[in-house]
Coordinates of C-alpha atoms and ligand atoms in Angstrom, one line a residue:
X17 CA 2.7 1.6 -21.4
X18 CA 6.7 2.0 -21.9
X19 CA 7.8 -1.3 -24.1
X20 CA 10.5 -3.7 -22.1
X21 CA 9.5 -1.0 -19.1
X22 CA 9.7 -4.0 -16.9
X23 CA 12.3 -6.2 -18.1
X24 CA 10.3 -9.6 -18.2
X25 CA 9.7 -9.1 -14.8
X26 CA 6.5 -10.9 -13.0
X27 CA 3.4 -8.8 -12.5
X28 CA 2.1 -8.6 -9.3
X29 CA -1.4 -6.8 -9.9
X30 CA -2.9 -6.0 -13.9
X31 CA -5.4 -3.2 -13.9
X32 CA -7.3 -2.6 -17.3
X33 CA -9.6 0.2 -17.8
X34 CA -10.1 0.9 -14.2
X35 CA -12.9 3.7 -13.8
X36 CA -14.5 4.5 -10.6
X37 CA -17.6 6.8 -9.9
X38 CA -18.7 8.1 -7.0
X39 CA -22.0 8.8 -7.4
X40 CA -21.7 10.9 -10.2
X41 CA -18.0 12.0 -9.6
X42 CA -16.2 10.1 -12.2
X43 CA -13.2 9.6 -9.8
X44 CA -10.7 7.5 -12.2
X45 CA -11.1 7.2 -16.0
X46 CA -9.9 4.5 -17.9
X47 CA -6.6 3.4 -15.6
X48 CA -4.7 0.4 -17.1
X49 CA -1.2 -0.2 -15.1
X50 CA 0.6 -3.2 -14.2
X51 CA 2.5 -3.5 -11.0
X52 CA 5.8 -5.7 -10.9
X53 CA 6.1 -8.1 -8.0
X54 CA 8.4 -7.6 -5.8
X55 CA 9.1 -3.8 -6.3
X56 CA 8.1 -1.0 -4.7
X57 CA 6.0 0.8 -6.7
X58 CA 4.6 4.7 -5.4
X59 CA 1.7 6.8 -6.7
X60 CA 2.0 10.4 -6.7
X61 CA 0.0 13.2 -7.6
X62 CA -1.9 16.5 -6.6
X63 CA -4.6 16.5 -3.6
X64 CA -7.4 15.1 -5.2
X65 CA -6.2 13.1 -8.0
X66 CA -7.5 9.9 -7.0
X67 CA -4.4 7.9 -5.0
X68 CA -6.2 6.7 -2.4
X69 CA -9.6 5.8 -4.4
X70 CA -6.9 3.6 -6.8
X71 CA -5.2 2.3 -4.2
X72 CA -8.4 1.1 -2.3
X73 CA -8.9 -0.2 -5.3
X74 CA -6.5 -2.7 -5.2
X75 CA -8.0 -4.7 -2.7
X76 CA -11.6 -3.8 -2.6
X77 CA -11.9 -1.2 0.4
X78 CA -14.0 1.1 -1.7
X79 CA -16.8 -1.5 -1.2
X80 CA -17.4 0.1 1.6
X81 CA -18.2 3.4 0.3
X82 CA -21.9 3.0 -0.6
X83 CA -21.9 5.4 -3.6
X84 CA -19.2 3.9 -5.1
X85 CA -19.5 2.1 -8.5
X86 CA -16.5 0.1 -9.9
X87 CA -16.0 -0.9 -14.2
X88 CA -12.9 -2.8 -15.1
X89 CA -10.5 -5.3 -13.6
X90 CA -8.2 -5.7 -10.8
X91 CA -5.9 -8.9 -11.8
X92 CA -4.3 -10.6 -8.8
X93 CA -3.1 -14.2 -9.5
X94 CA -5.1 -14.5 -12.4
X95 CA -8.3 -13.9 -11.4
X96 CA -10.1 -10.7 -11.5
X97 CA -10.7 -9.6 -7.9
X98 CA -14.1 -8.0 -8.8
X99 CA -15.3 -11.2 -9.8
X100 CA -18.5 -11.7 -8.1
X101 CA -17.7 -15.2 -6.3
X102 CA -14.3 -13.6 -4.8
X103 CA -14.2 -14.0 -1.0
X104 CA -13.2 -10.5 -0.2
X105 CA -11.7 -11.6 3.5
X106 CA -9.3 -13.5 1.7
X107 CA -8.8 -10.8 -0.5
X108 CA -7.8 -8.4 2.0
X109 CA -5.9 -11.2 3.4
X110 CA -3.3 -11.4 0.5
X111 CA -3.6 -7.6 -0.2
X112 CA -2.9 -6.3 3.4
X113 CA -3.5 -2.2 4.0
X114 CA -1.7 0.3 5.8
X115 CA -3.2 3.8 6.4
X116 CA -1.6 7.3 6.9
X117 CA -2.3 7.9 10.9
X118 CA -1.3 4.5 13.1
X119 CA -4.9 2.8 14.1
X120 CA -3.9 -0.2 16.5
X121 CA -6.4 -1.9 17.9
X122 CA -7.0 -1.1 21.9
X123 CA -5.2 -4.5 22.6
X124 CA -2.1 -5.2 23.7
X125 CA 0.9 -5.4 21.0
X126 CA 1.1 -9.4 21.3
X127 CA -3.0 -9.5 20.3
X128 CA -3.0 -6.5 17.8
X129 CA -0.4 -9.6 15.8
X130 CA -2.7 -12.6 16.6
X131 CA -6.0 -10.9 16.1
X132 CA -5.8 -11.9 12.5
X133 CA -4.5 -15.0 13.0
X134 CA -7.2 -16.1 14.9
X135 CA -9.9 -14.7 12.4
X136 CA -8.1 -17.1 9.8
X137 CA -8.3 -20.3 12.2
X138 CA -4.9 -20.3 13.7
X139 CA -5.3 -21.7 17.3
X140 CA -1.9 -22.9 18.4
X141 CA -0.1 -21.1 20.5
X142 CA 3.3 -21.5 19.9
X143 CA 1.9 -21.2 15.9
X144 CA 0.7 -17.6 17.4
X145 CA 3.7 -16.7 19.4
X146 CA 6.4 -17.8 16.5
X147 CA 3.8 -15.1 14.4
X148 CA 4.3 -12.7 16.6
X149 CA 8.0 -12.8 16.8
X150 CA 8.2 -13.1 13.3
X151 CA 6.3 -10.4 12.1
X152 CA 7.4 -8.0 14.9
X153 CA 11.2 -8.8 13.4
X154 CA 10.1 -7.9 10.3
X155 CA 8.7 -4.8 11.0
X156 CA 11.8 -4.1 12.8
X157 CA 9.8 -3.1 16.1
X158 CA 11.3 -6.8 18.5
X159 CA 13.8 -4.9 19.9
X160 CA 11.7 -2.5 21.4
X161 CA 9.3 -3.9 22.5
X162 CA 9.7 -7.6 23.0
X163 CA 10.4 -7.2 26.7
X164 CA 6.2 -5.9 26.9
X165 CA 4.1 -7.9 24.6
X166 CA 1.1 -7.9 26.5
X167 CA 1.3 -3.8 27.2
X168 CA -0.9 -1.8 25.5
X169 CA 0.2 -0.8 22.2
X170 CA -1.7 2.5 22.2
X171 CA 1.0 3.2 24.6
X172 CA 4.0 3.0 22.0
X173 CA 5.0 6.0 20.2
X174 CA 3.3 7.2 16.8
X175 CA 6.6 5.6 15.1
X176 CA 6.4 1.9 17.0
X177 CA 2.5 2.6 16.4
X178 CA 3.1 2.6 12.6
X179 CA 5.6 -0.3 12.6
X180 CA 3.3 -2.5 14.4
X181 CA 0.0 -2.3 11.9
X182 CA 2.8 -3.0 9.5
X183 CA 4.0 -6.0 11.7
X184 CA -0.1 -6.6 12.1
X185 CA -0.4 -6.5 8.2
X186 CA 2.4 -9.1 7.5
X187 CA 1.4 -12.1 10.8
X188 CA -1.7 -12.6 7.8
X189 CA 0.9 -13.6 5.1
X190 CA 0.0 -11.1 2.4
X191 CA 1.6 -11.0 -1.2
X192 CA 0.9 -7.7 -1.3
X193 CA 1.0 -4.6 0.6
X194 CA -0.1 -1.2 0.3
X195 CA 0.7 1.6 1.9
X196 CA -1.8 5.2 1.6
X197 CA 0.8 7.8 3.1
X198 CA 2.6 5.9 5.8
X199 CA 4.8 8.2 7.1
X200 CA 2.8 11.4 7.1
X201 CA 1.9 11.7 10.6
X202 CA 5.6 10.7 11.8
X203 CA 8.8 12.7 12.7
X204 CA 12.2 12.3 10.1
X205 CA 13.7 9.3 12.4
X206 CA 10.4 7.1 12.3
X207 CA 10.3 7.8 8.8
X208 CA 13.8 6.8 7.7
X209 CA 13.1 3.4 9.8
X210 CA 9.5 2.7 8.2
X211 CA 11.2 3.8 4.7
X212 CA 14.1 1.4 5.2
X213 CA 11.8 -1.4 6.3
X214 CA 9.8 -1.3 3.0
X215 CA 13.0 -1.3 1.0
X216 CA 13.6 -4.8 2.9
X217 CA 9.8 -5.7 2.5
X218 CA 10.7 -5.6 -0.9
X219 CA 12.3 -9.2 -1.6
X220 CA 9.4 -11.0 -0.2
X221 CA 5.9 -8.5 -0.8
X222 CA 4.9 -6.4 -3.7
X223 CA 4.6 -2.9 -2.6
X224 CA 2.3 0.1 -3.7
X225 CA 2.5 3.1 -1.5
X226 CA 1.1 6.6 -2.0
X227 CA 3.7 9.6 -0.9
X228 CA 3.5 12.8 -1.3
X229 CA 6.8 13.3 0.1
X230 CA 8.9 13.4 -3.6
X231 CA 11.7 12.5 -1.7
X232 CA 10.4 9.4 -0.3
X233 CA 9.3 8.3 -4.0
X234 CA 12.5 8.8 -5.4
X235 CA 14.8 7.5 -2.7
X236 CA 12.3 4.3 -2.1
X237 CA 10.5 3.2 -5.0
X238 CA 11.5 1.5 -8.4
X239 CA 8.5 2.6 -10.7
X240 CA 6.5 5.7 -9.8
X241 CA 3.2 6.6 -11.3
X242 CA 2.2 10.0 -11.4
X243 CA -1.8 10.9 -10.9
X244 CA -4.0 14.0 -12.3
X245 CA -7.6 14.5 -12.1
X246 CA -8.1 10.6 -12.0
X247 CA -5.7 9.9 -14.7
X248 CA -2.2 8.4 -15.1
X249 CA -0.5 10.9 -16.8
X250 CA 2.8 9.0 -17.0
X251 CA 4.2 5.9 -15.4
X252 CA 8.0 4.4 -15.3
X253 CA 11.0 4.2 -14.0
X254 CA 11.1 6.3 -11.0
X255 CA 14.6 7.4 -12.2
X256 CA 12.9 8.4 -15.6
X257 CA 10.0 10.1 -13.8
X258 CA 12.4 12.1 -11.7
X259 CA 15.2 12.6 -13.6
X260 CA 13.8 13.0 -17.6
X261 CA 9.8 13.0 -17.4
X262 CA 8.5 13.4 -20.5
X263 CA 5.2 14.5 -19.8
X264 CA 4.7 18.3 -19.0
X265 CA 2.8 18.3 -15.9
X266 CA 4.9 15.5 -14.5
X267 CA 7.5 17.8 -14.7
X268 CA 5.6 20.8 -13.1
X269 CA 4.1 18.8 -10.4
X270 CA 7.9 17.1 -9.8
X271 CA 9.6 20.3 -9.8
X272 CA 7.1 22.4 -7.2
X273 CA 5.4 24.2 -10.0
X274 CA 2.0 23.2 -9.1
X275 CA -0.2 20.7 -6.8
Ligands
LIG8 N1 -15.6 8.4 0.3 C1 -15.8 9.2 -0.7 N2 -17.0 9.6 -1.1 C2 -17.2 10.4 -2.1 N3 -16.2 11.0 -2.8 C3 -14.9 10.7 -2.5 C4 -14.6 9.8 -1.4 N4 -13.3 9.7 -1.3 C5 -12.8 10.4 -2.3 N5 -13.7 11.0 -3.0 C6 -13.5 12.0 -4.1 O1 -12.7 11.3 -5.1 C7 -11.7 12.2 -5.6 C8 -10.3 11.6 -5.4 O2 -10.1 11.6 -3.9 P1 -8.9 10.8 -3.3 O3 -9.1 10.8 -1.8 O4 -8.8 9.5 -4.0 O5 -7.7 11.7 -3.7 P2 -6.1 11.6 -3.2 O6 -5.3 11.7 -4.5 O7 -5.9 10.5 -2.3 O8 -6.0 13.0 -2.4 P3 -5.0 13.3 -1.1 O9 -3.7 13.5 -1.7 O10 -5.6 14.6 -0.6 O11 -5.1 12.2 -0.1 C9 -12.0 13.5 -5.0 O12 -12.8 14.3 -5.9 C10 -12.7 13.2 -3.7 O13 -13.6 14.2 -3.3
LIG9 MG1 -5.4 10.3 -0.3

């Protein structure tokens, strides 16, 4: 870890000698990182290199993967989200998710925002409705569609589709979000608007997203990590990464010259 690399800023999630196997794929060796709250943070890397296991597991989705086996810790508010006593709904509550292809639920846009809600006991309606504007503003997606709340929202386009799991994501109150390739199944325009919106998400959610759009790291992220064969090979400023990496294979994966 770069000394002062994070300027006495909080730390939002403190991994320490993360390895994952699956069965007997040993799929990350010996991660330690710590992500600054409130600041987008973006994981890059090669196909293959293990973004999306790390990512998943920041807030326990690999459990799910029955050949999966975990060492190390995953700090979150002081406590080790392995722990064995950890509620993992309310894990995944304050560490919300966002995939690469849009999933909506086959609900209607108002219900794919209280759906989670409910699960968590809220019952009021008005408590549900102010939700539903709220997180729909945030996603910047009201304006589109606040005239049809109870359509369908498999009928909005991939773009509004994308917006709303994010919109889905915050009605839960997460502190965290991460994102696995949001914007690799959209066109430029949808992209520019979901890139945007995490730059604003910013001030009030820490953010981890995987890209592999180098673009999209640099332009939107303040600390960029860059992944081979399970390893962090280097993480920092993204402005470092991009501009002066000083490891080798940053610099050929950065530049085109492999992965
Ligand atoms: N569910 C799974 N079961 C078994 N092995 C898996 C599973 N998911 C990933 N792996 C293996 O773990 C390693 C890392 O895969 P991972 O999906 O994390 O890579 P990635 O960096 O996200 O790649 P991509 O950029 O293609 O999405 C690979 O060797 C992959 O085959
Ligand atoms: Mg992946």
């Amino acid at each position: 870890m770069v000394n002062g690399l994070f300027q006495g800023r909080d730390i939002g999630i403190k991994v320490s000698d993360l390895n994952l196997w699956y069965s007997t794929n040993h799929a990350l060796k010996q991660i330690s990182i710590d992500v600054p709250k409130n600041q987008v943070t973006s994981l890059i890397g090669p196909s293959g290199c293990g973004k999306s296991t790390f990512i998943r597991c920041l807030n326990r989705m690999n459990d799910l993967i029955r050949s999966c086996r975990v060492e190390g810790d995953v700090v979150v508010d002081g406590t080790n989200i392995y722990d064995p006593d950890i509620d993992v709904v309310e894990l995944r509550k304050k560490v919300g998710m966002v995939f690469q292809k849009p999933n909506p639920f086959p609900m209607s846009i108002a219900e794919n925002i209280t759906y989670g809600p409910k699960i968590h006991g809220i019952k009021n309606k008005n408590e549900l409705n102010r939700i539903v504007e709220e997180s729909l503003k945030s996603s910047a997606l009201w304006d589109e569609v606040s005239d049809r709340l109870d359509k369908s929202a498999l009928d909005l386009s991939g773009g509004q589709q994308q917006r709303l799991c994010i919109a889905r994501t915050l009605a839960v109150n997460p502190e965290i979000i991460l994102f696995d390739e949001p914007c690799s199944a959209l066109d430029p325009i949808s992209t520019a608007k979901i890139e945007e919106l995490i730059m604003n998400l910013k001030k009030d959610y820490t953010i981890v997203i995987v890209t592999h759009n180098m673009q999209q790291a640099a332009r939107i992220s303040d600390y960029t990590a860059y992944f081979l064969h399970g390893k962090i090979m280097e993480y920092g400023d993204t402005e470092q990464i991009f501009e002066n990496p000083r490891v080798k294979s940053t610099e050929d994966y950065i530049t085109g010259r492999f992965g």
